[in-house]
Amino acid sequence: MNNEIEAAFSREEFVKLLDENNQLKNQLLVLEAKCSSLEESLNHKNNLFMDAPAGICLLEGPEHVYKFVNPIYYKLIGGREVIGKSIREALPELEGQGIYELLDNVYKTGKPFIGNEIQIQLEIEGYLTDIYFNFIYQPSYDSKKNINGVSVFCFDVTDQAISRQKTEHLSEQLKIANDILKENEKRLDLKVKERTAELERERKTLYDLFYNAPATICVFRGPEHIYEFVNPNYKSLYSDRQLLGLPIRATAPELEGQGFFELLDNVYNKSEPFIGNESKVTLKNNDGNYSEYYFNFIYQPIIDNNNQVTGITVFAFNVTEQVIARNRLENLNKELQVSENKYRSLAESLETTVENRTNDLLIANKEIEYQRNKLENLFMNAPASICSLSGAEHTFIFTNNTYKTLFGNRNVIGKTVREAMHELDGQGFFELLDKVYNTGEPFIGNEVPIQLNPNNTGSPVLKYLNFIYQPVYDLDNKIEGISVFTFDITEQVLARQRAEKLTEQIEKEKKALKESEETFRVLAETIPNLVWTANPDGYVDYYNQKFLDFVGLSIEEIRGWGWKSFIHPEDLESTVVSWTHAIQTGELYQTEYRFKKAEDGKYYWFIGRALPLYDENKNIVKWFGACTEIEEQKQVEQELENTNKELERFNYIASHDLQSPLRTISSYSKLLQRRYENKLDQNANDFLEIIINASINMKNLIDDLLSFSRVGKQGITYREVRLNDVIKDILKTNKTSIDENNALITHDDLPVIKAEYTHIFQIYQNLISNAIKYRSSNISPVITLSVKQNNNKWVFSVSDNGIGIEEKYFNHIFELFKRLHNKDEYSGSGIGLATVKKIIDMYDEKIWVESEYGKGTTFFFTFPI
Ligand code: ADP
């Protein structure tokens, strides 16, 4: 072949041509290399373009034919194949939405259009869907600076738009973004005009697009993520920090620990993109403070022809405002929820409160109702009589129950007082009512007597009333009636009147008492006795002057119990005992004691007696005491006692000494009678007989006297005495006389007592022999010996059916030598009962007689059980 060419050209021409050829080849190689570098550059831009998070497309010609769409745009239009189609063919649903016209306008005028939150209805998966866009329609030019198309840069801002609609903030943010876009558009316009080469222009356009995009964009190179490109949005995050040519770790050390370095490393090493959503970034400001941002971002690995990762593209959208807005919204919502909950619970609690209040009200209503009823009840049954009168004629319009009780159950309602209560006529009440009605002055009546005749029968009843006439006024302040409150105080008035009378009487009695006290005092002071008075408790409160003079003490010295000072010490105990007994029992106080006379310092005997004075309730109010001097009497008694003792001595001696001559007389008289009876004449014999009898009587008398005077001489030697045995012995001793008189003697089973046998024998012997002796002449004696128990005493009795004793002699028969009959009727000495009494006295016991004259006699005597 070379040979053929060599043949056609000269060698020089051929060499020249070959040289030229080589030069061309080299040029071609250079061009090829340039081309390849340009292509690589274009590819790189294309990659950026293709991977950008914004929807990007290029429309060509006046019909806006799709020449290029990036994947996001493709996705935005619902994955429809649009390349080669005009926009009207590709997106027919935009008809009528103004988009075509906008594009036409940009194409015609060369003025770019920036749409902000433009709402467009797009058909996605068969449905028309509302989508909000921010977009830029940017005219593109050919080399001759003629418009040949429109580039579209759009962002789906549906979320933001909705957020914006919710928050005012976002709209402002977008407005700023729009302003920036407008600014960018101007700059872009300028730069585009400067470009001549279409590729360069395209590249520049894209670069500017990135540079000025409202997104935050940067490009890292190498595994160290060295900044190769940052757009102003990105740069502004770091203020005036130097970024380009430096690794991110060096420029933004504050990101350490926030996970971004590791993410970048990961994207770089694994060649996998990373999409971050609303990630929080904390960056340091110039002033040293930190700011928080939220970003949606994509870390997109840059892959070269050899499929090697050489860097990372970062597209980030600052969504701080939205996040804050949303957070605020959420917070607001939460707050709303909280306040809604609060409101609900408030409403609920309000409901409960209302319910409770309703219940309370119901209860309160009931209570009020109850109270009202109670009040009405109270009013109706008030202790006051209440009535209500109307008009000048005082017509009854109301009366309560008590009113009816007082004034009678007459039919008064509707009647005037003058009609309803005739009996009050002339008692002044009507006139009083008239006066109250006419003057308006209330009237208070106090204890006013009234004659009432409720049933108009019989005689009227007197009552006493307290009452009030109270005028009642109408709304015009005119008197329209009178209300009357009346209290029936008849009982109180009568009671008071009774009390007054009683007081008067008491006063009188007091006066009388005072007078009688005065009289008593005068009397007490004038009588010769010593007089005193004492309180019921024994406190002596008064001595008469004679008393004070006698003891020589003042009333102050001996008032109360001071009398102990002038009483004889030996009499003190017995006096205290009997005085205490008297004031405890109210029994008559009687005692004998000796008082020391101040005048001579000697003691004198007194007999003191006191009687209690009772009130109407039988309570002792006073003791009145008097002391009578018995010194003389005491002396006489003493003398008598002495005489008696002497007499007794004489008695004993005489009877004892007389026994012997008497025995001589008796013996010789009997001897004389026996020996000389026949030798003496009748008279002498009779005289002899008298002497013998007289000496027998004398002997009996002396025996009785001796036994009487022997009683008590030796004192008592107590032994157990079986009374049944005593009776047996007596029946034996008296057998002859019992038989002669045909007497019947019966006895109870008698007890054993402590005494001296001879004493008991003497008692029964005297009583039984008397019962036989003083028998009735016509019936046989029947004698009964009985015993009864009375407290701690045996009460023995000896009863007969004999002649009896007149009551006036009951006490006398126990006196020595006392006889009720002469010796012719009944023999005896009058010493027997005196002896019995003397024995009983010795035992400190009692003997007494009960008898019915002519029917029989019973003697009683006691012994301790
Ligand atoms: P006399 O020795 O006279 O019986 P008494 O002292 O025994 O003396 O009695 C005194 C008087 O009491 C008697 O004189 C007698 O009049 C009267 N008298 C005693 N016992 C009875 C009796 N059982 N019935 C009636 N009179 C009696």
Tab-separated table of N, CA, C and O and ligand atoms in Angstrom, residues 704 766-775 798-800 802-806 809 812-822 826-836 849 851 853 856-859, ligand 1:
chain	number	residue	atom	x	y	z
A	704	ASP	N	-92.155	-13.833	207.062
A	704	ASP	CA	-92.210	-13.049	205.800
A	704	ASP	C	-91.212	-11.906	205.830
A	704	ASP	O	-90.498	-11.657	204.849
A	766	ASN	N	-95.058	-17.280	195.754
A	766	ASN	CA	-95.923	-16.159	196.099
A	766	ASN	C	-97.080	-16.019	195.130
A	766	ASN	O	-98.232	-15.842	195.532
A	767	LEU	N	-96.740	-16.048	193.789
A	767	LEU	CA	-97.784	-15.802	192.776
A	767	LEU	C	-98.809	-16.929	192.781
A	767	LEU	O	-100.028	-16.676	192.702
A	768	ILE	N	-98.324	-18.212	192.878
A	768	ILE	CA	-99.267	-19.336	192.837
A	768	ILE	C	-100.139	-19.369	194.118
A	768	ILE	O	-101.362	-19.546	194.048
A	769	SER	N	-99.497	-19.136	195.284
A	769	SER	CA	-100.287	-19.186	196.521
A	769	SER	C	-101.329	-18.075	196.546
A	769	SER	O	-102.461	-18.274	196.997
A	770	ASN	N	-100.960	-16.862	196.003
A	770	ASN	CA	-101.951	-15.776	195.885
A	770	ASN	C	-103.094	-16.176	194.965
A	770	ASN	O	-104.272	-15.886	195.232
A	771	ALA	N	-102.749	-16.850	193.825
A	771	ALA	CA	-103.772	-17.236	192.835
A	771	ALA	C	-104.767	-18.198	193.474
A	771	ALA	O	-105.963	-18.139	193.165
A	772	ILE	N	-104.275	-19.092	194.387
A	772	ILE	CA	-105.201	-20.002	195.054
A	772	ILE	C	-106.001	-19.234	196.121
A	772	ILE	O	-107.216	-19.363	196.234
A	773	LYS	N	-105.224	-18.380	196.881
A	773	LYS	CA	-105.852	-17.667	197.999
A	773	LYS	C	-106.956	-16.728	197.530
A	773	LYS	O	-108.054	-16.736	198.094
A	774	TYR	N	-106.693	-15.942	196.479
A	774	TYR	CA	-107.692	-14.949	196.036
A	774	TYR	C	-108.590	-15.520	194.941
A	774	TYR	O	-108.819	-14.921	193.904
A	775	ARG	N	-109.077	-16.804	195.226
A	775	ARG	CA	-109.942	-17.498	194.285
A	775	ARG	C	-111.355	-16.963	194.367
A	775	ARG	O	-111.739	-16.317	195.356
A	798	VAL	N	-98.357	-15.762	185.184
A	798	VAL	CA	-99.143	-16.625	186.076
A	798	VAL	C	-100.549	-16.043	186.105
A	798	VAL	O	-100.742	-14.918	186.564
A	799	SER	N	-101.515	-16.778	185.492
A	799	SER	CA	-102.858	-16.195	185.431
A	799	SER	C	-103.862	-17.090	186.166
A	799	SER	O	-103.713	-18.304	186.197
A	800	ASP	N	-104.849	-16.394	186.756
A	800	ASP	CA	-105.872	-17.152	187.489
A	800	ASP	C	-107.260	-16.663	187.119
A	800	ASP	O	-107.395	-15.697	186.381
A	802	GLY	N	-109.484	-15.801	189.487
A	802	GLY	CA	-109.945	-15.397	190.812
A	802	GLY	C	-110.699	-14.087	190.829
A	802	GLY	O	-111.281	-13.670	189.828
A	803	ILE	N	-110.605	-13.418	191.969
A	803	ILE	CA	-111.461	-12.248	192.189
A	803	ILE	C	-111.018	-11.006	191.408
A	803	ILE	O	-111.785	-10.073	191.206
A	804	GLY	N	-109.770	-10.976	190.946
A	804	GLY	CA	-109.296	-9.824	190.155
A	804	GLY	C	-108.916	-8.641	191.016
A	804	GLY	O	-109.178	-8.622	192.225
A	805	ILE	N	-108.295	-7.638	190.369
A	805	ILE	CA	-107.819	-6.451	191.082
A	805	ILE	C	-108.276	-5.217	190.307
A	805	ILE	O	-108.194	-5.186	189.081
A	806	GLU	N	-108.757	-4.230	191.023
A	806	GLU	CA	-109.142	-2.976	190.349
A	806	GLU	C	-107.881	-2.291	189.821
A	806	GLU	O	-106.828	-2.336	190.465
A	809	TYR	N	-105.263	-0.164	191.693
A	809	TYR	CA	-104.341	-0.754	192.674
A	809	TYR	C	-103.151	-1.459	192.026
A	809	TYR	O	-102.341	-2.053	192.714
A	812	HIS	N	-99.925	-0.298	193.433
A	812	HIS	CA	-99.827	-0.315	194.898
A	812	HIS	C	-99.584	-1.691	195.476
A	812	HIS	O	-98.955	-1.828	196.521
A	813	ILE	N	-100.108	-2.710	194.835
A	813	ILE	CA	-100.025	-4.045	195.429
A	813	ILE	C	-98.592	-4.508	195.628
A	813	ILE	O	-98.329	-5.447	196.361
A	814	PHE	N	-97.625	-3.859	194.892
A	814	PHE	CA	-96.235	-4.297	195.047
A	814	PHE	C	-95.529	-3.600	196.219
A	814	PHE	O	-94.358	-3.866	196.458
A	815	GLU	N	-96.274	-2.675	196.854
A	815	GLU	CA	-95.664	-1.967	197.989
A	815	GLU	C	-95.725	-2.846	199.243
A	815	GLU	O	-96.628	-3.669	199.393
A	816	LEU	N	-94.755	-2.619	200.131
A	816	LEU	CA	-94.641	-3.423	201.353
A	816	LEU	C	-95.860	-3.170	202.250
A	816	LEU	O	-96.273	-2.015	202.407
A	817	PHE	N	-96.380	-4.237	202.829
A	817	PHE	CA	-97.525	-4.220	203.746
A	817	PHE	C	-98.820	-3.768	203.081
A	817	PHE	O	-99.810	-3.518	203.765
A	818	LYS	N	-98.825	-3.608	201.732
A	818	LYS	CA	-100.053	-3.149	201.065
A	818	LYS	C	-100.976	-4.336	200.886
A	818	LYS	O	-100.596	-5.336	200.255
A	819	ARG	N	-102.191	-4.223	201.408
A	819	ARG	CA	-103.181	-5.284	201.260
A	819	ARG	C	-104.483	-4.651	200.826
A	819	ARG	O	-104.794	-3.532	201.203
A	820	LEU	N	-105.262	-5.375	200.047
A	820	LEU	CA	-106.538	-4.823	199.585
A	820	LEU	C	-107.711	-5.381	200.412
A	820	LEU	O	-108.849	-4.978	200.231
A	821	HIS	N	-107.388	-6.329	201.255
A	821	HIS	CA	-108.477	-6.941	202.031
A	821	HIS	C	-108.050	-7.022	203.485
A	821	HIS	O	-106.855	-7.019	203.762
A	822	ASN	N	-109.065	-7.125	204.370
A	822	ASN	CA	-108.666	-7.276	205.770
A	822	ASN	C	-108.462	-8.759	206.088
A	822	ASN	O	-108.798	-9.632	205.293
A	826	TYR	N	-109.252	-12.395	203.878
A	826	TYR	CA	-108.138	-13.225	203.392
A	826	TYR	C	-106.960	-12.997	204.314
A	826	TYR	O	-106.616	-11.856	204.632
A	827	SER	N	-106.357	-14.110	204.772
A	827	SER	CA	-105.183	-13.946	205.632
A	827	SER	C	-104.025	-13.440	204.795
A	827	SER	O	-103.995	-13.635	203.588
A	828	GLY	N	-103.067	-12.794	205.447
A	828	GLY	CA	-101.888	-12.341	204.696
A	828	GLY	C	-101.222	-11.191	205.407
A	828	GLY	O	-101.779	-10.597	206.331
A	829	SER	N	-99.970	-10.873	204.921
A	829	SER	CA	-99.184	-9.845	205.582
A	829	SER	C	-98.897	-8.635	204.707
A	829	SER	O	-98.377	-7.628	205.163
A	830	GLY	N	-99.160	-8.766	203.422
A	830	GLY	CA	-98.874	-7.637	202.497
A	830	GLY	C	-97.390	-7.527	202.206
A	830	GLY	O	-96.904	-6.486	201.785
A	831	ILE	N	-96.660	-8.670	202.373
A	831	ILE	CA	-95.219	-8.623	202.111
A	831	ILE	C	-94.849	-9.436	200.856
A	831	ILE	O	-93.848	-9.172	200.193
A	832	GLY	N	-95.735	-10.403	200.502
A	832	GLY	CA	-95.411	-11.334	199.392
A	832	GLY	C	-95.019	-10.654	198.090
A	832	GLY	O	-93.920	-10.867	197.556
A	833	LEU	N	-95.905	-9.796	197.528
A	833	LEU	CA	-95.612	-9.173	196.214
A	833	LEU	C	-94.433	-8.206	196.307
A	833	LEU	O	-93.656	-8.057	195.348
A	834	ALA	N	-94.304	-7.555	197.511
A	834	ALA	CA	-93.159	-6.649	197.701
A	834	ALA	C	-91.858	-7.435	197.593
A	834	ALA	O	-90.877	-6.972	196.988
A	835	THR	N	-91.869	-8.686	198.185
A	835	THR	CA	-90.674	-9.519	198.107
A	835	THR	C	-90.374	-9.895	196.648
A	835	THR	O	-89.230	-9.818	196.181
A	836	VAL	N	-91.468	-10.312	195.918
A	836	VAL	CA	-91.300	-10.679	194.485
A	836	VAL	C	-90.701	-9.505	193.717
A	836	VAL	O	-89.745	-9.655	192.947
A	849	VAL	N	-98.885	-6.202	186.380
A	849	VAL	CA	-100.110	-6.991	186.525
A	849	VAL	C	-101.156	-6.509	185.538
A	849	VAL	O	-101.216	-5.322	185.219
A	851	SER	N	-105.405	-7.191	185.010
A	851	SER	CA	-106.509	-7.885	185.676
A	851	SER	C	-107.840	-7.291	185.283
A	851	SER	O	-107.933	-6.106	184.937
A	853	TYR	N	-111.357	-6.963	187.058
A	853	TYR	CA	-111.924	-7.132	188.389
A	853	TYR	C	-113.089	-8.110	188.349
A	853	TYR	O	-113.983	-7.959	187.526
A	856	GLY	N	-110.416	-12.357	187.008
A	856	GLY	CA	-109.120	-13.039	187.130
A	856	GLY	C	-107.961	-12.085	186.947
A	856	GLY	O	-108.145	-10.948	186.527
A	857	THR	N	-106.785	-12.579	187.281
A	857	THR	CA	-105.598	-11.719	187.278
A	857	THR	C	-104.451	-12.467	186.611
A	857	THR	O	-104.359	-13.691	186.716
A	858	THR	N	-103.589	-11.679	185.895
A	858	THR	CA	-102.364	-12.277	185.339
A	858	THR	C	-101.182	-11.421	185.766
A	858	THR	O	-101.190	-10.195	185.591
A	859	PHE	N	-100.191	-12.075	186.358
A	859	PHE	CA	-98.935	-11.400	186.678
A	859	PHE	C	-97.913	-11.771	185.626
A	859	PHE	O	-97.826	-12.917	185.202
B	1	ADP	P1	-100.965	-10.764	201.187
B	1	ADP	O1	-100.102	-11.297	202.214
B	1	ADP	O2	-102.017	-9.826	201.630
B	1	ADP	O3	-101.414	-11.748	200.208
B	1	ADP	P2	-99.430	-9.842	199.053
B	1	ADP	O4	-98.295	-8.866	198.970
B	1	ADP	O5	-99.130	-11.185	198.599
B	1	ADP	O6	-99.999	-9.760	200.480
B	1	ADP	O7	-100.570	-9.258	198.221
B	1	ADP	C1	-100.946	-7.969	198.370
B	1	ADP	C2	-102.386	-7.779	198.003
B	1	ADP	O8	-102.613	-7.975	196.651
B	1	ADP	C3	-103.248	-8.789	198.611
B	1	ADP	O9	-103.672	-8.342	199.921
B	1	ADP	C4	-104.402	-8.891	197.664
B	1	ADP	O10	-105.398	-7.967	197.987
B	1	ADP	C5	-103.829	-8.589	196.367
B	1	ADP	N1	-103.600	-9.808	195.594
B	1	ADP	C6	-102.421	-10.445	195.469
B	1	ADP	N2	-102.563	-11.481	194.637
B	1	ADP	C7	-103.833	-11.486	194.178
B	1	ADP	C8	-104.572	-12.296	193.267
B	1	ADP	N3	-104.009	-13.332	192.637
B	1	ADP	N4	-105.891	-12.002	193.070
B	1	ADP	C9	-106.430	-10.926	193.674
B	1	ADP	N5	-105.832	-10.146	194.543
B	1	ADP	C10	-104.490	-10.408	194.775
